[in-house]
């Protein structure tokens, strides 16, 4: 690529993956038609994520160009305390995690607003990132769109409904503990200066 390994970004990494796929296909003796079919099937699995990220980015650009993001920041949650803001933000991210299964897409849509809102309210922006991670992480423990959960359950031969029954109380307790810890972090950590 002409760029040192430590400075690679998406273009260089995707070129490397494509090149290695071709080399593996040749070494493995995979026919051209079978290789193309497998490549297209693999790309098809990623298209929903790509579309979500593209849509999320377009929403972010549209909000920035129209000034809607600043309007939201200027009019939302004026004077709200951290004791209310942190748990409500956590619950918002739990809901968003269901609606937007792509964590990067959700970050693209929500963090410019929620991070800016936390900063404007003089709350810790770093804690806002922790709230995002905790809300998304909690949902990823039981969402059927999580490949890790569904794959693990399939390997263990456990029904999804059994997993939900087993973990429901744990998920609720974990959510409450997360809200308490994140609220304490929002109160303790310094906000934007």
mmCIF file with all atom_site columns, N, CA and C in Angstrom, residues 77-144:
data_model
loop_
_atom_site.group_PDB
_atom_site.id
_atom_site.type_symbol
_atom_site.label_atom_id
_atom_site.label_alt_id
_atom_site.label_comp_id
_atom_site.label_asym_id
_atom_site.label_entity_id
_atom_site.label_seq_id
_atom_site.pdbx_PDB_ins_code
_atom_site.Cartn_x
_atom_site.Cartn_y
_atom_site.Cartn_z
_atom_site.occupancy
_atom_site.B_iso_or_equiv
_atom_site.pdbx_formal_charge
_atom_site.auth_seq_id
_atom_site.auth_comp_id
_atom_site.auth_asym_id
_atom_site.auth_atom_id
_atom_site.pdbx_PDB_model_num
ATOM 1   N N  . UNK A 1 77  ? -33.133 19.300  28.391 1.00 0.00 ? 77  UNK A N  1
ATOM 2   C CA . UNK A 1 77  ? -32.640 18.989  29.733 1.00 0.00 ? 77  UNK A CA 1
ATOM 3   C C  . UNK A 1 77  ? -31.989 20.165  30.453 1.00 0.00 ? 77  UNK A C  1
ATOM 4   N N  . UNK A 1 78  ? -32.480 21.365  30.226 1.00 0.00 ? 78  UNK A N  1
ATOM 5   C CA . UNK A 1 78  ? -31.899 22.529  30.894 1.00 0.00 ? 78  UNK A CA 1
ATOM 6   C C  . UNK A 1 78  ? -32.050 22.395  32.403 1.00 0.00 ? 78  UNK A C  1
ATOM 7   N N  . UNK A 1 79  ? -30.949 22.482  33.102 1.00 0.00 ? 79  UNK A N  1
ATOM 8   C CA . UNK A 1 79  ? -30.964 22.430  34.560 1.00 0.00 ? 79  UNK A CA 1
ATOM 9   C C  . UNK A 1 79  ? -31.185 21.049  35.146 1.00 0.00 ? 79  UNK A C  1
ATOM 10  N N  . UNK A 1 80  ? -31.097 20.006  34.350 1.00 0.00 ? 80  UNK A N  1
ATOM 11  C CA . UNK A 1 80  ? -31.319 18.646  34.854 1.00 0.00 ? 80  UNK A CA 1
ATOM 12  C C  . UNK A 1 80  ? -30.133 18.203  35.707 1.00 0.00 ? 80  UNK A C  1
ATOM 13  N N  . UNK A 1 81  ? -30.436 17.516  36.787 1.00 0.00 ? 81  UNK A N  1
ATOM 14  C CA . UNK A 1 81  ? -29.366 17.042  37.663 1.00 0.00 ? 81  UNK A CA 1
ATOM 15  C C  . UNK A 1 81  ? -28.802 15.725  37.147 1.00 0.00 ? 81  UNK A C  1
ATOM 16  N N  . UNK A 1 82  ? -27.583 15.425  37.575 1.00 0.00 ? 82  UNK A N  1
ATOM 17  C CA . UNK A 1 82  ? -26.921 14.182  37.168 1.00 0.00 ? 82  UNK A CA 1
ATOM 18  C C  . UNK A 1 82  ? -27.671 12.961  37.673 1.00 0.00 ? 82  UNK A C  1
ATOM 19  N N  . UNK A 1 83  ? -28.368 13.099  38.784 1.00 0.00 ? 83  UNK A N  1
ATOM 20  C CA . UNK A 1 83  ? -29.114 11.975  39.367 1.00 0.00 ? 83  UNK A CA 1
ATOM 21  C C  . UNK A 1 83  ? -30.260 11.547  38.446 1.00 0.00 ? 83  UNK A C  1
ATOM 22  N N  . UNK A 1 84  ? -30.786 12.466  37.684 1.00 0.00 ? 84  UNK A N  1
ATOM 23  C CA . UNK A 1 84  ? -31.845 12.149  36.727 1.00 0.00 ? 84  UNK A CA 1
ATOM 24  C C  . UNK A 1 84  ? -31.255 11.871  35.339 1.00 0.00 ? 84  UNK A C  1
ATOM 25  N N  . UNK A 1 85  ? -30.260 12.672  34.941 1.00 0.00 ? 85  UNK A N  1
ATOM 26  C CA . UNK A 1 85  ? -29.696 12.584  33.595 1.00 0.00 ? 85  UNK A CA 1
ATOM 27  C C  . UNK A 1 85  ? -29.035 11.234  33.324 1.00 0.00 ? 85  UNK A C  1
ATOM 28  N N  . UNK A 1 86  ? -28.226 10.734  34.242 1.00 0.00 ? 86  UNK A N  1
ATOM 29  C CA . UNK A 1 86  ? -27.481 9.486   34.005 1.00 0.00 ? 86  UNK A CA 1
ATOM 30  C C  . UNK A 1 86  ? -28.403 8.278   33.830 1.00 0.00 ? 86  UNK A C  1
ATOM 31  N N  . UNK A 1 87  ? -29.361 8.037   34.753 1.00 0.00 ? 87  UNK A N  1
ATOM 32  C CA . UNK A 1 87  ? -30.237 6.868   34.541 1.00 0.00 ? 87  UNK A CA 1
ATOM 33  C C  . UNK A 1 87  ? -31.117 6.979   33.300 1.00 0.00 ? 87  UNK A C  1
ATOM 34  N N  . UNK A 1 88  ? -31.610 8.190   33.009 1.00 0.00 ? 88  UNK A N  1
ATOM 35  C CA . UNK A 1 88  ? -32.427 8.355   31.800 1.00 0.00 ? 88  UNK A CA 1
ATOM 36  C C  . UNK A 1 88  ? -31.601 8.146   30.538 1.00 0.00 ? 88  UNK A C  1
ATOM 37  N N  . UNK A 1 89  ? -30.357 8.592   30.554 1.00 0.00 ? 89  UNK A N  1
ATOM 38  C CA . UNK A 1 89  ? -29.473 8.363   29.407 1.00 0.00 ? 89  UNK A CA 1
ATOM 39  C C  . UNK A 1 89  ? -29.203 6.875   29.227 1.00 0.00 ? 89  UNK A C  1
ATOM 40  N N  . UNK A 1 90  ? -28.994 6.170   30.343 1.00 0.00 ? 90  UNK A N  1
ATOM 41  C CA . UNK A 1 90  ? -28.766 4.726   30.288 1.00 0.00 ? 90  UNK A CA 1
ATOM 42  C C  . UNK A 1 90  ? -29.988 4.023   29.687 1.00 0.00 ? 90  UNK A C  1
ATOM 43  N N  . UNK A 1 91  ? -31.178 4.383   30.151 1.00 0.00 ? 91  UNK A N  1
ATOM 44  C CA . UNK A 1 91  ? -32.405 3.772   29.621 1.00 0.00 ? 91  UNK A CA 1
ATOM 45  C C  . UNK A 1 91  ? -32.590 4.117   28.141 1.00 0.00 ? 91  UNK A C  1
ATOM 46  N N  . UNK A 1 92  ? -32.225 5.341   27.748 1.00 0.00 ? 92  UNK A N  1
ATOM 47  C CA . UNK A 1 92  ? -32.300 5.718   26.340 1.00 0.00 ? 92  UNK A CA 1
ATOM 48  C C  . UNK A 1 92  ? -31.395 4.820   25.500 1.00 0.00 ? 92  UNK A C  1
ATOM 49  N N  . UNK A 1 93  ? -30.188 4.557   25.988 1.00 0.00 ? 93  UNK A N  1
ATOM 50  C CA . UNK A 1 93  ? -29.269 3.698   25.234 1.00 0.00 ? 93  UNK A CA 1
ATOM 51  C C  . UNK A 1 93  ? -29.716 2.242   25.217 1.00 0.00 ? 93  UNK A C  1
ATOM 52  N N  . UNK A 1 94  ? -30.419 1.802   26.239 1.00 0.00 ? 94  UNK A N  1
ATOM 53  C CA . UNK A 1 94  ? -30.983 0.450   26.214 1.00 0.00 ? 94  UNK A CA 1
ATOM 54  C C  . UNK A 1 94  ? -32.026 0.365   25.097 1.00 0.00 ? 94  UNK A C  1
ATOM 55  N N  . UNK A 1 95  ? -32.886 1.356   25.015 1.00 0.00 ? 95  UNK A N  1
ATOM 56  C CA . UNK A 1 95  ? -33.911 1.374   23.964 1.00 0.00 ? 95  UNK A CA 1
ATOM 57  C C  . UNK A 1 95  ? -33.271 1.507   22.578 1.00 0.00 ? 95  UNK A C  1
ATOM 58  N N  . UNK A 1 96  ? -32.304 2.415   22.445 1.00 0.00 ? 96  UNK A N  1
ATOM 59  C CA . UNK A 1 96  ? -31.638 2.602   21.154 1.00 0.00 ? 96  UNK A CA 1
ATOM 60  C C  . UNK A 1 96  ? -30.908 1.342   20.702 1.00 0.00 ? 96  UNK A C  1
ATOM 61  N N  . UNK A 1 97  ? -30.399 0.573   21.654 1.00 0.00 ? 97  UNK A N  1
ATOM 62  C CA . UNK A 1 97  ? -29.687 -0.657  21.308 1.00 0.00 ? 97  UNK A CA 1
ATOM 63  C C  . UNK A 1 97  ? -30.606 -1.679  20.663 1.00 0.00 ? 97  UNK A C  1
ATOM 64  N N  . UNK A 1 98  ? -31.896 -1.645  21.016 1.00 0.00 ? 98  UNK A N  1
ATOM 65  C CA . UNK A 1 98  ? -32.865 -2.511  20.354 1.00 0.00 ? 98  UNK A CA 1
ATOM 66  C C  . UNK A 1 98  ? -33.185 -1.996  18.959 1.00 0.00 ? 98  UNK A C  1
ATOM 67  N N  . UNK A 1 99  ? -33.327 -0.673  18.835 1.00 0.00 ? 99  UNK A N  1
ATOM 68  C CA . UNK A 1 99  ? -33.737 -0.084  17.563 1.00 0.00 ? 99  UNK A CA 1
ATOM 69  C C  . UNK A 1 99  ? -32.611 -0.044  16.549 1.00 0.00 ? 99  UNK A C  1
ATOM 70  N N  . UNK A 1 100 ? -31.374 0.162   17.028 1.00 0.00 ? 100 UNK A N  1
ATOM 71  C CA . UNK A 1 100 ? -30.209 0.249   16.146 1.00 0.00 ? 100 UNK A CA 1
ATOM 72  C C  . UNK A 1 100 ? -29.228 -0.836  16.571 1.00 0.00 ? 100 UNK A C  1
ATOM 73  N N  . UNK A 1 101 ? -29.281 -2.001  15.949 1.00 0.00 ? 101 UNK A N  1
ATOM 74  C CA . UNK A 1 101 ? -28.419 -3.104  16.397 1.00 0.00 ? 101 UNK A CA 1
ATOM 75  C C  . UNK A 1 101 ? -26.935 -2.870  16.168 1.00 0.00 ? 101 UNK A C  1
ATOM 76  N N  . UNK A 1 102 ? -26.576 -1.952  15.304 1.00 0.00 ? 102 UNK A N  1
ATOM 77  C CA . UNK A 1 102 ? -25.166 -1.657  15.047 1.00 0.00 ? 102 UNK A CA 1
ATOM 78  C C  . UNK A 1 102 ? -24.648 -0.682  16.101 1.00 0.00 ? 102 UNK A C  1
ATOM 79  N N  . UNK A 1 103 ? -23.649 -1.104  16.878 1.00 0.00 ? 103 UNK A N  1
ATOM 80  C CA . UNK A 1 103 ? -23.125 -0.222  17.925 1.00 0.00 ? 103 UNK A CA 1
ATOM 81  C C  . UNK A 1 103 ? -22.434 0.999   17.325 1.00 0.00 ? 103 UNK A C  1
ATOM 82  N N  . UNK A 1 104 ? -21.738 0.834   16.211 1.00 0.00 ? 104 UNK A N  1
ATOM 83  C CA . UNK A 1 104 ? -21.089 1.988   15.585 1.00 0.00 ? 104 UNK A CA 1
ATOM 84  C C  . UNK A 1 104 ? -22.131 2.933   14.979 1.00 0.00 ? 104 UNK A C  1
ATOM 85  N N  . UNK A 1 105 ? -23.203 2.377   14.418 1.00 0.00 ? 105 UNK A N  1
ATOM 86  C CA . UNK A 1 105 ? -24.275 3.214   13.891 1.00 0.00 ? 105 UNK A CA 1
ATOM 87  C C  . UNK A 1 105 ? -24.961 4.000   14.998 1.00 0.00 ? 105 UNK A C  1
ATOM 88  N N  . UNK A 1 106 ? -25.177 3.339   16.133 1.00 0.00 ? 106 UNK A N  1
ATOM 89  C CA . UNK A 1 106 ? -25.805 4.020   17.258 1.00 0.00 ? 106 UNK A CA 1
ATOM 90  C C  . UNK A 1 106 ? -24.898 5.126   17.788 1.00 0.00 ? 106 UNK A C  1
ATOM 91  N N  . UNK A 1 107 ? -23.602 4.861   17.859 1.00 0.00 ? 107 UNK A N  1
ATOM 92  C CA . UNK A 1 107 ? -22.669 5.891   18.317 1.00 0.00 ? 107 UNK A CA 1
ATOM 93  C C  . UNK A 1 107 ? -22.672 7.078   17.363 1.00 0.00 ? 107 UNK A C  1
ATOM 94  N N  . UNK A 1 108 ? -22.733 6.798   16.071 1.00 0.00 ? 108 UNK A N  1
ATOM 95  C CA . UNK A 1 108 ? -22.729 7.872   15.072 1.00 0.00 ? 108 UNK A CA 1
ATOM 96  C C  . UNK A 1 108 ? -23.969 8.743   15.204 1.00 0.00 ? 108 UNK A C  1
ATOM 97  N N  . UNK A 1 109 ? -25.113 8.117   15.463 1.00 0.00 ? 109 UNK A N  1
ATOM 98  C CA . UNK A 1 109 ? -26.359 8.872   15.589 1.00 0.00 ? 109 UNK A CA 1
ATOM 99  C C  . UNK A 1 109 ? -26.430 9.623   16.918 1.00 0.00 ? 109 UNK A C  1
ATOM 100 N N  . UNK A 1 110 ? -26.078 8.961   18.002 1.00 0.00 ? 110 UNK A N  1
ATOM 101 C CA . UNK A 1 110 ? -26.406 9.511   19.319 1.00 0.00 ? 110 UNK A CA 1
ATOM 102 C C  . UNK A 1 110 ? -25.300 10.297  20.014 1.00 0.00 ? 110 UNK A C  1
ATOM 103 N N  . UNK A 1 111 ? -24.044 9.914   19.823 1.00 0.00 ? 111 UNK A N  1
ATOM 104 C CA . UNK A 1 111 ? -22.994 10.548  20.614 1.00 0.00 ? 111 UNK A CA 1
ATOM 105 C C  . UNK A 1 111 ? -22.793 12.034  20.320 1.00 0.00 ? 111 UNK A C  1
ATOM 106 N N  . UNK A 1 112 ? -22.948 12.496  19.072 1.00 0.00 ? 112 UNK A N  1
ATOM 107 C CA . UNK A 1 112 ? -22.836 13.948  18.891 1.00 0.00 ? 112 UNK A CA 1
ATOM 108 C C  . UNK A 1 112 ? -23.872 14.721  19.706 1.00 0.00 ? 112 UNK A C  1
ATOM 109 N N  . UNK A 1 113 ? -25.045 14.145  19.867 1.00 0.00 ? 113 UNK A N  1
ATOM 110 C CA . UNK A 1 113 ? -26.089 14.826  20.632 1.00 0.00 ? 113 UNK A CA 1
ATOM 111 C C  . UNK A 1 113 ? -25.891 14.606  22.129 1.00 0.00 ? 113 UNK A C  1
ATOM 112 N N  . UNK A 1 114 ? -25.763 13.342  22.539 1.00 0.00 ? 114 UNK A N  1
ATOM 113 C CA . UNK A 1 114 ? -25.681 13.048  23.974 1.00 0.00 ? 114 UNK A CA 1
ATOM 114 C C  . UNK A 1 114 ? -24.369 13.540  24.586 1.00 0.00 ? 114 UNK A C  1
ATOM 115 N N  . UNK A 1 115 ? -23.271 13.409  23.845 1.00 0.00 ? 115 UNK A N  1
ATOM 116 C CA . UNK A 1 115 ? -21.995 13.933  24.346 1.00 0.00 ? 115 UNK A CA 1
ATOM 117 C C  . UNK A 1 115 ? -22.037 15.445  24.463 1.00 0.00 ? 115 UNK A C  1
ATOM 118 N N  . UNK A 1 116 ? -22.602 16.092  23.442 1.00 0.00 ? 116 UNK A N  1
ATOM 119 C CA . UNK A 1 116 ? -22.745 17.547  23.489 1.00 0.00 ? 116 UNK A CA 1
ATOM 120 C C  . UNK A 1 116 ? -23.683 18.003  24.589 1.00 0.00 ? 116 UNK A C  1
ATOM 121 N N  . UNK A 1 117 ? -24.746 17.243  24.796 1.00 0.00 ? 117 UNK A N  1
ATOM 122 C CA . UNK A 1 117 ? -25.689 17.577  25.863 1.00 0.00 ? 117 UNK A CA 1
ATOM 123 C C  . UNK A 1 117 ? -25.037 17.449  27.229 1.00 0.00 ? 117 UNK A C  1
ATOM 124 N N  . UNK A 1 118 ? -24.289 16.366  27.434 1.00 0.00 ? 118 UNK A N  1
ATOM 125 C CA . UNK A 1 118 ? -23.578 16.193  28.708 1.00 0.00 ? 118 UNK A CA 1
ATOM 126 C C  . UNK A 1 118 ? -22.598 17.336  28.923 1.00 0.00 ? 118 UNK A C  1
ATOM 127 N N  . UNK A 1 119 ? -21.879 17.707  27.878 1.00 0.00 ? 119 UNK A N  1
ATOM 128 C CA . UNK A 1 119 ? -20.919 18.803  27.980 1.00 0.00 ? 119 UNK A CA 1
ATOM 129 C C  . UNK A 1 119 ? -21.615 20.124  28.298 1.00 0.00 ? 119 UNK A C  1
ATOM 130 N N  . UNK A 1 120 ? -22.738 20.377  27.621 1.00 0.00 ? 120 UNK A N  1
ATOM 131 C CA . UNK A 1 120 ? -23.456 21.623  27.853 1.00 0.00 ? 120 UNK A CA 1
ATOM 132 C C  . UNK A 1 120 ? -24.031 21.690  29.274 1.00 0.00 ? 120 UNK A C  1
ATOM 133 N N  . UNK A 1 121 ? -24.420 20.550  29.817 1.00 0.00 ? 121 UNK A N  1
ATOM 134 C CA . UNK A 1 121 ? -24.941 20.510  31.182 1.00 0.00 ? 121 UNK A CA 1
ATOM 135 C C  . UNK A 1 121 ? -23.819 20.444  32.216 1.00 0.00 ? 121 UNK A C  1
ATOM 136 N N  . UNK A 1 122 ? -22.576 20.516  31.737 1.00 0.00 ? 122 UNK A N  1
ATOM 137 C CA . UNK A 1 122 ? -21.387 20.470  32.582 1.00 0.00 ? 122 UNK A CA 1
ATOM 138 C C  . UNK A 1 122 ? -21.241 19.128  33.298 1.00 0.00 ? 122 UNK A C  1
ATOM 139 N N  . UNK A 1 123 ? -21.620 18.050  32.595 1.00 0.00 ? 123 UNK A N  1
ATOM 140 C CA . UNK A 1 123 ? -21.412 16.698  33.081 1.00 0.00 ? 123 UNK A CA 1
ATOM 141 C C  . UNK A 1 123 ? -20.214 16.097  32.370 1.00 0.00 ? 123 UNK A C  1
ATOM 142 N N  . UNK A 1 124 ? -19.730 15.019  32.903 1.00 0.00 ? 124 UNK A N  1
ATOM 143 C CA . UNK A 1 124 ? -18.574 14.339  32.336 1.00 0.00 ? 124 UNK A CA 1
ATOM 144 C C  . UNK A 1 124 ? -18.934 13.671  31.010 1.00 0.00 ? 124 UNK A C  1
ATOM 145 N N  . UNK A 1 125 ? -18.241 14.062  29.939 1.00 0.00 ? 125 UNK A N  1
ATOM 146 C CA . UNK A 1 125 ? -18.457 13.468  28.622 1.00 0.00 ? 125 UNK A CA 1
ATOM 147 C C  . UNK A 1 125 ? -17.948 12.017  28.628 1.00 0.00 ? 125 UNK A C  1
ATOM 148 N N  . UNK A 1 126 ? -16.878 11.778  29.382 1.00 0.00 ? 126 UNK A N  1
ATOM 149 C CA . UNK A 1 126 ? -16.338 10.426  29.486 1.00 0.00 ? 126 UNK A CA 1
ATOM 150 C C  . UNK A 1 126 ? -17.361 9.476   30.101 1.00 0.00 ? 126 UNK A C  1
ATOM 151 N N  . UNK A 1 127 ? -18.097 9.963   31.087 1.00 0.00 ? 127 UNK A N  1
ATOM 152 C CA . UNK A 1 127 ? -19.146 9.142   31.703 1.00 0.00 ? 127 UNK A CA 1
ATOM 153 C C  . UNK A 1 127 ? -20.269 8.876   30.705 1.00 0.00 ? 127 UNK A C  1
ATOM 154 N N  . UNK A 1 128 ? -20.509 9.829   29.812 1.00 0.00 ? 128 UNK A N  1
ATOM 155 C CA . UNK A 1 128 ? -21.519 9.616   28.771 1.00 0.00 ? 128 UNK A CA 1
ATOM 156 C C  . UNK A 1 128 ? -21.121 8.452   27.877 1.00 0.00 ? 128 UNK A C  1
ATOM 157 N N  . UNK A 1 129 ? -19.834 8.320   27.583 1.00 0.00 ? 129 UNK A N  1
ATOM 158 C CA . UNK A 1 129 ? -19.348 7.192   26.791 1.00 0.00 ? 129 UNK A CA 1
ATOM 159 C C  . UNK A 1 129 ? -19.525 5.893   27.578 1.00 0.00 ? 129 UNK A C  1
ATOM 160 N N  . UNK A 1 130 ? -19.292 5.941   28.894 1.00 0.00 ? 130 UNK A N  1
ATOM 161 C CA . UNK A 1 130 ? -19.513 4.747   29.731 1.00 0.00 ? 130 UNK A CA 1
ATOM 162 C C  . UNK A 1 130 ? -20.993 4.360   29.741 1.00 0.00 ? 130 UNK A C  1
ATOM 163 N N  . UNK A 1 131 ? -21.874 5.355   29.771 1.00 0.00 ? 131 UNK A N  1
ATOM 164 C CA . UNK A 1 131 ? -23.310 5.089   29.756 1.00 0.00 ? 131 UNK A CA 1
ATOM 165 C C  . UNK A 1 131 ? -23.699 4.419   28.437 1.00 0.00 ? 131 UNK A C  1
ATOM 166 N N  . UNK A 1 132 ? -23.182 4.940   27.341 1.00 0.00 ? 132 UNK A N  1
ATOM 167 C CA . UNK A 1 132 ? -23.426 4.333   26.021 1.00 0.00 ? 132 UNK A CA 1
ATOM 168 C C  . UNK A 1 132 ? -22.955 2.876   26.015 1.00 0.00 ? 132 UNK A C  1
ATOM 169 N N  . UNK A 1 133 ? -21.742 2.639   26.485 1.00 0.00 ? 133 UNK A N  1
ATOM 170 C CA . UNK A 1 133 ? -21.172 1.282   26.479 1.00 0.00 ? 133 UNK A CA 1
ATOM 171 C C  . UNK A 1 133 ? -21.964 0.342   27.379 1.00 0.00 ? 133 UNK A C  1
ATOM 172 N N  . UNK A 1 134 ? -22.367 0.818   28.542 1.00 0.00 ? 134 UNK A N  1
ATOM 173 C CA . UNK A 1 134 ? -23.112 -0.031  29.479 1.00 0.00 ? 134 UNK A CA 1
ATOM 174 C C  . UNK A 1 134 ? -24.495 -0.370  28.940 1.00 0.00 ? 134 UNK A C  1
ATOM 175 N N  . UNK A 1 135 ? -25.198 0.610   28.394 1.00 0.00 ? 135 UNK A N  1
ATOM 176 C CA . UNK A 1 135 ? -26.527 0.350   27.838 1.00 0.00 ? 135 UNK A CA 1
ATOM 177 C C  . UNK A 1 135 ? -26.474 -0.620  26.678 1.00 0.00 ? 135 UNK A C  1
ATOM 178 N N  . UNK A 1 136 ? -25.525 -0.401  25.775 1.00 0.00 ? 136 UNK A N  1
ATOM 179 C CA . UNK A 1 136 ? -25.368 -1.288  24.630 1.00 0.00 ? 136 UNK A CA 1
ATOM 180 C C  . UNK A 1 136 ? -24.908 -2.675  25.076 1.00 0.00 ? 136 UNK A C  1
ATOM 181 N N  . UNK A 1 137 ? -24.002 -2.717  26.028 1.00 0.00 ? 137 UNK A N  1
ATOM 182 C CA . UNK A 1 137 ? -23.497 -4.003  26.522 1.00 0.00 ? 137 UNK A CA 1
ATOM 183 C C  . UNK A 1 137 ? -24.572 -4.822  27.214 1.00 0.00 ? 137 UNK A C  1
ATOM 184 N N  . UNK A 1 138 ? -25.434 -4.167  27.983 1.00 0.00 ? 138 UNK A N  1
ATOM 185 C CA . UNK A 1 138 ? -26.514 -4.886  28.660 1.00 0.00 ? 138 UNK A CA 1
ATOM 186 C C  . UNK A 1 138 ? -27.447 -5.526  27.639 1.00 0.00 ? 138 UNK A C  1
ATOM 187 N N  . UNK A 1 139 ? -27.823 -4.782  26.628 1.00 0.00 ? 139 UNK A N  1
ATOM 188 C CA . UNK A 1 139 ? -28.730 -5.318  25.613 1.00 0.00 ? 139 UNK A CA 1
ATOM 189 C C  . UNK A 1 139 ? -28.063 -6.457  24.847 1.00 0.00 ? 139 UNK A C  1
ATOM 190 N N  . UNK A 1 140 ? -26.769 -6.358  24.613 1.00 0.00 ? 140 UNK A N  1
ATOM 191 C CA . UNK A 1 140 ? -26.058 -7.404  23.876 1.00 0.00 ? 140 UNK A CA 1
ATOM 192 C C  . UNK A 1 140 ? -25.993 -8.725  24.639 1.00 0.00 ? 140 UNK A C  1
ATOM 193 N N  . UNK A 1 141 ? -26.357 -8.728  25.918 1.00 0.00 ? 141 UNK A N  1
ATOM 194 C CA . UNK A 1 141 ? -26.406 -9.975  26.679 1.00 0.00 ? 141 UNK A CA 1
ATOM 195 C C  . UNK A 1 141 ? -27.632 -10.820 26.340 1.00 0.00 ? 141 UNK A C  1
ATOM 196 N N  . UNK A 1 142 ? -28.667 -10.177 25.779 1.00 0.00 ? 142 UNK A N  1
ATOM 197 C CA . UNK A 1 142 ? -29.889 -10.943 25.535 1.00 0.00 ? 142 UNK A CA 1
ATOM 198 C C  . UNK A 1 142 ? -30.583 -10.652 24.211 1.00 0.00 ? 142 UNK A C  1
ATOM 199 N N  . UNK A 1 143 ? -30.043 -9.767  23.411 1.00 0.00 ? 143 UNK A N  1
ATOM 200 C CA . UNK A 1 143 ? -30.714 -9.455  22.151 1.00 0.00 ? 143 UNK A CA 1
ATOM 201 C C  . UNK A 1 143 ? -30.535 -10.580 21.138 1.00 0.00 ? 143 UNK A C  1
ATOM 202 N N  . UNK A 1 144 ? -31.577 -10.914 20.418 1.00 0.00 ? 144 UNK A N  1
ATOM 203 C CA . UNK A 1 144 ? -31.447 -11.973 19.405 1.00 0.00 ? 144 UNK A CA 1
ATOM 204 C C  . UNK A 1 144 ? -30.630 -11.549 18.192 1.00 0.00 ? 144 UNK A C  1
#
